[in-house]
């Protein structure tokens, strides 16, 4: 193996879990690289939660193996293992009689970290997640909104600074606006950027926004594993194709870059206005449309393109690029 590719943080081989005669996780093999964001996607009941719980031994498999950092998880005590892996569960799961600060500090306390260090870390995380400690630290979970509780759940999972974080529908209980805000925070949080994350969702646009790679599951089996655009543009089978059908156009605008539509633009001879917003060719069509809407203009400049283009020209080019 070349020195440039570090060993995977998670290596799963032939992992199987049965309930009765049915394999709900069926002979799965895959790896997760350091710092990667892997999103498990699929219909309800396809085995996402079960797979996530097999990774940190909340559930024991019937066959196959999970290695974390090159070590079989069966060689590690489940409690020790789980302290090194942050886990955000589907129903948030805050302790109702603990304050916000106490909830966040649970794992660092278990690990015997110094109280002053834990307190500083808790304050810092709460601030970063838009829950100023001065106001929120002493509150009880019941006094918070659903979105605020989810933020506390995320802070708790990150408190001990685990290199791996597993998240099960972390934004699942939220209304669409709070959900979008949480996703933005997720993408901007430096804490998470460095970490290896395995995140479960059944929300297709969410998967496309957050994933380096998507694992699309059905009946406990991998239908396709790859970068979002690969699943969209080169589906491995009919299940994959159908799964993205309803969101296809929106997803295409998200994965299609300006560089890809540029060859299809019919430029005219009109001079470009100097104040047209400029975008790099690597920007997505969706980003370009958002910038145009924000700027309240019809003109867009792409670096290296011969001249500015109009919204109409852009949309016509997208139509041609998509055939
Ligand atoms: N403890 C259990 N006993 C029996 N069946 C289970 C148990 N946990 C999950 N299942 C079944 O396994 C399948 C996968 O469940 P789950 O992993 O929770 O799916 P998902 O998270 O993708 O919605 C479902 O059919 C579910 O009913
Ligand atoms: Mg689930």
Short mmCIF file of C-alpha atoms and ligand atoms in Angstrom, two decimals:
data_model
loop_
_atom_site.label_atom_id
_atom_site.label_comp_id
_atom_site.label_asym_id
_atom_site.label_seq_id
_atom_site.Cartn_x
_atom_site.Cartn_y
_atom_site.Cartn_z
CA UNK A 1 0.00 0.00 0.00
CA UNK A 2 1.46 3.42 -0.92
CA UNK A 3 2.48 5.66 1.99
CA UNK A 4 0.07 8.34 0.78
CA UNK A 5 -3.05 6.29 1.60
CA UNK A 6 -3.39 5.86 5.36
CA UNK A 7 -5.04 2.67 6.65
CA UNK A 8 -8.84 2.86 6.96
CA UNK A 9 -10.22 3.91 10.33
CA UNK A 10 -13.08 1.43 10.00
CA UNK A 11 -12.84 -1.86 8.15
CA UNK A 12 -15.91 -4.07 7.94
CA UNK A 13 -15.72 -7.55 6.43
CA UNK A 14 -18.59 -9.92 5.73
CA UNK A 15 -20.61 -8.43 8.58
CA UNK A 16 -23.92 -10.21 9.12
CA UNK A 17 -26.73 -9.81 11.65
CA UNK A 18 -29.83 -11.98 11.64
CA UNK A 19 -33.14 -11.58 13.41
CA UNK A 20 -34.84 -14.95 13.01
CA UNK A 21 -34.19 -16.35 9.57
CA UNK A 22 -33.73 -12.92 8.02
CA UNK A 23 -30.34 -11.20 7.62
CA UNK A 24 -31.02 -7.51 8.33
CA UNK A 25 -27.32 -6.80 7.74
CA UNK A 26 -26.30 -9.18 5.01
CA UNK A 27 -22.60 -9.92 4.42
CA UNK A 28 -21.44 -6.29 4.22
CA UNK A 29 -17.83 -5.35 3.47
CA UNK A 30 -16.54 -1.77 3.24
CA UNK A 31 -13.99 0.66 4.64
CA UNK A 32 -14.16 4.19 5.97
CA UNK A 33 -11.11 6.43 5.53
CA UNK A 34 -9.75 8.85 8.12
CA UNK A 35 -11.75 12.08 8.08
CA UNK A 36 -14.32 10.68 5.68
CA UNK A 37 -18.04 11.45 5.97
CA UNK A 38 -19.88 8.25 5.05
CA UNK A 39 -23.67 8.50 4.86
CA UNK A 40 -25.83 5.38 5.23
CA UNK A 41 -28.98 5.92 3.21
CA UNK A 42 -31.97 3.72 2.50
CA UNK A 43 -35.63 3.06 3.19
CA UNK A 44 -36.94 2.52 6.70
CA UNK A 45 -36.07 -0.96 7.96
CA UNK A 46 -33.17 -1.56 5.54
CA UNK A 47 -30.69 -2.04 8.39
CA UNK A 48 -29.05 1.39 8.86
CA UNK A 49 -29.39 1.58 12.65
CA UNK A 50 -28.42 -2.07 13.06
CA UNK A 51 -25.26 -1.52 11.01
CA UNK A 52 -24.33 1.57 13.02
CA UNK A 53 -24.79 -0.29 16.31
CA UNK A 54 -22.63 -3.17 15.07
CA UNK A 55 -19.76 -0.71 14.60
CA UNK A 56 -19.54 0.15 18.32
CA UNK A 57 -20.75 -3.21 19.68
CA UNK A 58 -24.11 -2.04 20.92
CA UNK A 59 -25.12 -5.14 18.95
CA UNK A 60 -22.99 -8.26 18.38
CA UNK A 61 -22.86 -9.73 14.85
CA UNK A 62 -23.71 -13.28 13.77
CA UNK A 63 -20.79 -13.26 11.37
CA UNK A 64 -17.99 -11.18 9.97
CA UNK A 65 -15.79 -8.60 11.67
CA UNK A 66 -15.38 -4.90 12.43
CA UNK A 67 -11.92 -3.41 12.83
CA UNK A 68 -11.38 0.08 14.22
CA UNK A 69 -7.90 1.45 13.59
CA UNK A 70 -6.70 -2.02 12.66
CA UNK A 71 -7.99 -3.75 15.80
CA UNK A 72 -10.90 -6.17 15.87
CA UNK A 73 -13.58 -4.64 18.09
CA UNK A 74 -14.08 -8.00 19.81
CA UNK A 75 -10.63 -7.57 21.38
CA UNK A 76 -11.81 -4.38 23.08
CA UNK A 77 -14.16 -4.02 26.04
CA UNK A 78 -17.43 -2.58 24.71
CA UNK A 79 -17.39 0.28 27.24
CA UNK A 80 -13.81 1.31 26.41
CA UNK A 81 -14.58 1.05 22.71
CA UNK A 82 -17.68 3.23 22.96
CA UNK A 83 -15.83 5.94 24.86
CA UNK A 84 -13.55 6.32 21.85
CA UNK A 85 -16.50 6.54 19.47
CA UNK A 86 -18.99 9.40 19.78
CA UNK A 87 -22.57 8.31 19.24
CA UNK A 88 -25.60 10.48 18.50
CA UNK A 89 -28.70 8.33 18.82
CA UNK A 90 -31.92 8.63 16.88
CA UNK A 91 -33.98 9.97 19.82
CA UNK A 92 -31.33 12.38 21.20
CA UNK A 93 -31.42 10.56 24.56
CA UNK A 94 -30.44 13.35 26.95
CA UNK A 95 -30.59 12.54 30.65
CA UNK A 96 -33.69 14.45 31.82
CA UNK A 97 -32.49 15.26 35.34
CA UNK A 98 -29.03 16.42 34.26
CA UNK A 99 -28.46 20.01 33.18
CA UNK A 100 -27.25 20.78 29.68
CA UNK A 101 -23.64 21.12 30.94
CA UNK A 102 -23.86 17.85 32.89
CA UNK A 103 -25.22 16.02 29.86
CA UNK A 104 -22.34 17.26 27.70
CA UNK A 105 -19.78 16.31 30.36
CA UNK A 106 -20.93 12.70 30.87
CA UNK A 107 -18.21 10.97 28.85
CA UNK A 108 -15.24 13.17 29.87
CA UNK A 109 -16.29 12.51 33.52
CA UNK A 110 -16.41 8.76 32.89
CA UNK A 111 -12.92 9.05 31.43
CA UNK A 112 -11.73 10.84 34.57
CA UNK A 113 -10.70 14.01 32.76
CA UNK A 114 -9.90 16.95 35.10
CA UNK A 115 -13.04 18.92 36.02
CA UNK A 116 -11.62 22.29 34.95
CA UNK A 117 -10.67 20.94 31.52
CA UNK A 118 -14.11 19.35 31.05
CA UNK A 119 -15.87 22.52 32.09
CA UNK A 120 -13.84 24.65 29.66
CA UNK A 121 -14.46 22.16 26.86
CA UNK A 122 -18.21 22.06 27.59
CA UNK A 123 -18.45 25.86 27.49
CA UNK A 124 -16.49 26.01 24.24
CA UNK A 125 -18.64 23.35 22.52
CA UNK A 126 -21.91 24.91 23.64
CA UNK A 127 -20.80 28.30 22.30
CA UNK A 128 -19.82 26.75 18.98
CA UNK A 129 -23.20 25.09 18.69
CA UNK A 130 -24.97 28.39 19.31
CA UNK A 131 -26.00 27.56 22.88
CA UNK A 132 -24.19 30.25 24.94
CA UNK A 133 -23.21 28.57 28.21
CA UNK A 134 -24.23 31.57 30.32
CA UNK A 135 -27.80 31.05 29.20
CA UNK A 136 -28.07 27.32 28.53
CA UNK A 137 -25.56 25.43 30.71
CA UNK A 138 -27.84 25.22 33.76
CA UNK A 139 -31.06 24.44 31.87
CA UNK A 140 -32.72 21.04 31.83
CA UNK A 141 -33.40 19.26 28.50
CA UNK A 142 -37.17 19.73 28.86
CA UNK A 143 -36.66 23.51 28.78
CA UNK A 144 -35.09 23.32 25.31
CA UNK A 145 -36.59 23.14 21.83
CA UNK A 146 -36.08 19.99 19.73
CA UNK A 147 -33.31 21.68 17.73
CA UNK A 148 -31.53 22.83 20.87
CA UNK A 149 -31.72 19.31 22.34
CA UNK A 150 -30.19 17.90 19.17
CA UNK A 151 -27.34 20.41 19.49
CA UNK A 152 -26.73 19.28 23.06
CA UNK A 153 -26.71 15.66 21.82
CA UNK A 154 -24.08 16.60 19.26
CA UNK A 155 -22.00 18.49 21.86
CA UNK A 156 -22.16 15.43 24.11
CA UNK A 157 -20.94 13.14 21.33
CA UNK A 158 -17.99 15.49 20.68
CA UNK A 159 -17.12 16.32 24.30
CA UNK A 160 -14.41 13.69 24.76
CA UNK A 161 -13.00 14.52 21.31
CA UNK A 162 -13.42 11.00 19.90
CA UNK A 163 -11.84 10.50 16.46
CA UNK A 164 -14.91 8.63 15.21
CA UNK A 165 -18.52 9.81 15.47
CA UNK A 166 -21.58 7.72 14.63
CA UNK A 167 -24.80 9.66 14.08
CA UNK A 168 -28.24 8.09 13.67
CA UNK A 169 -30.67 10.49 11.98
CA UNK A 170 -29.16 13.36 13.99
CA UNK A 171 -31.51 15.93 12.48
CA UNK A 172 -34.44 13.56 12.14
CA UNK A 173 -36.85 15.09 14.64
CA UNK A 174 -36.52 18.66 13.36
CA UNK A 175 -38.68 20.88 11.20
CA UNK A 176 -37.19 21.60 7.74
CA UNK A 177 -35.83 25.06 8.59
CA UNK A 178 -34.11 24.01 11.82
CA UNK A 179 -32.88 20.96 9.97
CA UNK A 180 -31.23 23.06 7.26
CA UNK A 181 -29.63 25.29 9.92
CA UNK A 182 -28.27 22.24 11.76
CA UNK A 183 -26.82 20.86 8.54
CA UNK A 184 -25.01 24.15 7.90
CA UNK A 185 -23.57 24.05 11.41
CA UNK A 186 -22.54 20.46 10.86
CA UNK A 187 -20.62 21.38 7.71
CA UNK A 188 -18.99 24.42 9.31
CA UNK A 189 -18.02 22.85 12.63
CA UNK A 190 -14.21 22.44 12.66
CA UNK A 191 -14.62 19.80 15.34
CA UNK A 192 -16.41 17.54 12.91
CA UNK A 193 -14.37 18.31 9.82
CA UNK A 194 -11.36 16.42 11.14
CA UNK A 195 -13.38 13.47 12.34
CA UNK A 196 -14.39 10.24 10.71
CA UNK A 197 -18.19 10.31 10.63
CA UNK A 198 -20.71 7.60 9.78
CA UNK A 199 -24.13 9.24 9.57
CA UNK A 200 -27.53 7.61 9.00
CA UNK A 201 -30.33 9.38 7.18
CA UNK A 202 -33.32 8.52 5.02
CA UNK A 203 -33.34 12.05 3.57
CA UNK A 204 -31.85 12.12 0.06
CA UNK A 205 -30.92 15.84 -0.22
CA UNK A 206 -29.38 15.64 3.24
CA UNK A 207 -27.22 12.70 2.15
CA UNK A 208 -26.03 14.64 -0.91
CA UNK A 209 -25.20 17.69 1.18
CA UNK A 210 -23.20 15.90 3.86
CA UNK A 211 -21.59 12.86 2.25
CA UNK A 212 -18.15 12.26 0.81
CA UNK A 213 -19.58 8.86 -0.07
CA UNK A 214 -23.09 7.44 0.20
CA UNK A 215 -23.85 3.81 0.99
CA UNK A 216 -27.32 3.07 -0.34
CA UNK A 217 -28.78 0.03 1.43
CA UNK A 218 -31.80 -2.14 0.79
CA UNK A 219 -32.73 -5.33 2.64
CA UNK A 220 -29.43 -5.26 4.50
CA UNK A 221 -27.36 -5.22 1.31
CA UNK A 222 -25.26 -2.50 -0.30
CA UNK A 223 -26.92 -1.39 -3.51
CA UNK A 224 -24.15 1.10 -4.30
CA UNK A 225 -21.30 2.78 -2.42
CA UNK A 226 -19.61 5.83 -3.87
CA UNK A 227 -19.53 9.62 -4.18
CA UNK A 228 -23.03 11.14 -4.45
CA UNK A 229 -22.63 12.10 -8.10
CA UNK A 230 -21.69 8.54 -9.01
CA UNK A 231 -24.91 7.15 -7.54
CA UNK A 232 -26.89 9.80 -9.39
CA UNK A 233 -25.14 9.74 -12.76
CA UNK A 234 -24.06 6.09 -12.88
CA UNK A 235 -26.61 4.08 -10.86
CA UNK A 236 -25.55 0.47 -10.34
CA UNK A 237 -29.07 -0.95 -10.67
CA UNK A 238 -32.77 -0.11 -10.94
CA UNK A 239 -33.20 0.26 -7.19
CA UNK A 240 -30.55 3.00 -7.13
CA UNK A 241 -32.05 4.73 -10.18
CA UNK A 242 -35.57 4.68 -8.71
CA UNK A 243 -34.41 5.78 -5.28
CA UNK A 244 -33.21 9.15 -6.64
CA UNK A 245 -35.99 9.61 -9.21
CA UNK A 246 -38.16 12.03 -7.22
CA UNK A 247 -35.25 14.39 -6.43
CA UNK A 248 -33.34 13.90 -9.68
CA UNK A 249 -33.41 17.44 -11.08
CA UNK A 250 -32.55 19.15 -7.78
CA UNK A 251 -29.73 16.66 -7.21
CA UNK A 252 -28.38 17.15 -10.72
CA UNK A 253 -28.21 20.92 -10.18
CA UNK A 254 -26.28 20.18 -7.00
CA UNK A 255 -23.70 17.82 -8.54
CA UNK A 256 -23.32 19.53 -11.93
CA UNK A 257 -20.46 22.08 -11.96
CA UNK A 258 -20.27 25.25 -14.04
CA UNK A 259 -17.25 23.75 -15.83
CA UNK A 260 -19.48 20.91 -17.01
CA UNK A 261 -22.21 23.17 -18.42
CA UNK A 262 -19.81 25.78 -19.87
CA UNK A 263 -19.31 23.89 -23.17
CA UNK A 264 -23.09 24.07 -23.70
CA UNK A 265 -23.44 27.83 -23.20
CA UNK A 266 -24.43 29.83 -26.28
CA UNK A 267 -22.65 33.12 -25.58
CA UNK A 268 -23.84 36.23 -27.40
CA UNK A 269 -21.89 39.37 -28.23
CA UNK A 270 -23.30 41.65 -25.56
CA UNK A 271 -20.65 43.16 -23.25
CA UNK A 272 -20.67 41.88 -19.66
CA UNK A 273 -21.66 44.25 -16.85
CA UNK A 274 -18.76 44.80 -14.46
CA UNK A 275 -20.73 43.99 -11.31
CA UNK A 276 -21.82 40.46 -12.26
CA UNK A 277 -21.07 38.02 -9.39
CA UNK A 278 -18.07 35.82 -10.23
CA UNK A 279 -17.87 32.10 -9.50
CA UNK A 280 -15.14 29.49 -9.94
CA UNK A 281 -15.80 26.81 -12.58
CA UNK A 282 -15.83 24.23 -9.78
CA UNK A 283 -18.98 25.80 -8.24
CA UNK A 284 -22.21 23.88 -8.68
CA UNK A 285 -25.10 25.12 -10.79
CA UNK A 286 -27.15 25.24 -7.60
CA UNK A 287 -24.61 27.57 -5.97
CA UNK A 288 -24.66 29.78 -9.06
CA UNK A 289 -28.47 30.01 -9.00
CA UNK A 290 -28.38 30.89 -5.30
CA UNK A 291 -25.76 33.62 -5.90
CA UNK A 292 -27.82 35.11 -8.72
CA UNK A 293 -30.91 35.19 -6.53
CA UNK A 294 -28.94 36.78 -3.68
CA UNK A 295 -27.35 39.41 -5.93
CA UNK A 296 -30.68 40.17 -7.59
CA UNK A 297 -29.04 40.18 -11.01
CA UNK A 298 -29.37 38.25 -14.25
CA UNK A 299 -25.66 38.12 -15.04
CA UNK A 300 -23.00 35.72 -13.85
CA UNK A 301 -19.28 35.61 -14.51
CA UNK A 302 -17.36 32.33 -14.52
CA UNK A 303 -13.58 32.49 -14.10
CA UNK A 304 -11.88 31.69 -17.45
CA UNK A 305 -15.14 31.96 -19.41
CA UNK A 306 -15.05 34.33 -22.39
CA UNK A 307 -17.74 36.62 -21.02
CA UNK A 308 -20.56 36.90 -18.51
CA UNK A 309 -23.69 34.85 -19.14
CA UNK A 310 -27.32 35.39 -18.29
CA UNK A 311 -29.56 33.27 -16.13
CA UNK A 312 -31.43 32.28 -19.30
CA UNK A 313 -28.24 31.18 -21.01
CA UNK A 314 -27.21 29.20 -17.94
CA UNK A 315 -30.54 27.37 -17.70
CA UNK A 316 -30.56 26.58 -21.42
CA UNK A 317 -27.02 25.19 -21.11
CA UNK A 318 -28.04 23.04 -18.12
CA UNK A 319 -30.90 21.64 -20.21
CA UNK A 320 -28.48 20.73 -23.01
CA UNK A 321 -25.88 19.30 -20.60
CA UNK A 322 -28.51 17.00 -19.09
CA UNK A 323 -29.64 15.97 -22.55
N1 LIG B 1 -34.03 -6.25 18.16
C1 LIG B 1 -34.65 -6.60 17.02
N2 LIG B 1 -35.35 -7.74 16.94
C2 LIG B 1 -35.95 -8.12 15.79
N3 LIG B 1 -35.92 -7.42 14.66
C3 LIG B 1 -35.23 -6.25 14.67
C4 LIG B 1 -34.58 -5.79 15.85
N4 LIG B 1 -33.98 -4.60 15.55
C5 LIG B 1 -34.26 -4.35 14.28
N5 LIG B 1 -35.01 -5.33 13.73
C6 LIG B 1 -35.48 -5.39 12.34
O1 LIG B 1 -34.34 -5.28 11.49
C7 LIG B 1 -34.64 -4.49 10.36
C8 LIG B 1 -33.66 -3.33 10.28
O2 LIG B 1 -33.90 -2.43 11.33
P1 LIG B 1 -33.11 -1.06 11.49
O3 LIG B 1 -31.65 -1.35 11.42
O4 LIG B 1 -33.60 -0.39 12.71
O5 LIG B 1 -33.56 -0.28 10.18
P2 LIG B 1 -33.39 1.27 9.77
O6 LIG B 1 -32.55 1.93 10.79
O7 LIG B 1 -32.75 1.22 8.41
O8 LIG B 1 -34.77 1.82 9.68
C9 LIG B 1 -36.09 -4.05 10.50
O9 LIG B 1 -36.88 -4.91 9.74
C10 LIG B 1 -36.36 -4.21 11.98
O10 LIG B 1 -37.71 -4.49 12.21
MG1 LIG B 2 -33.02 3.58 12.11
#
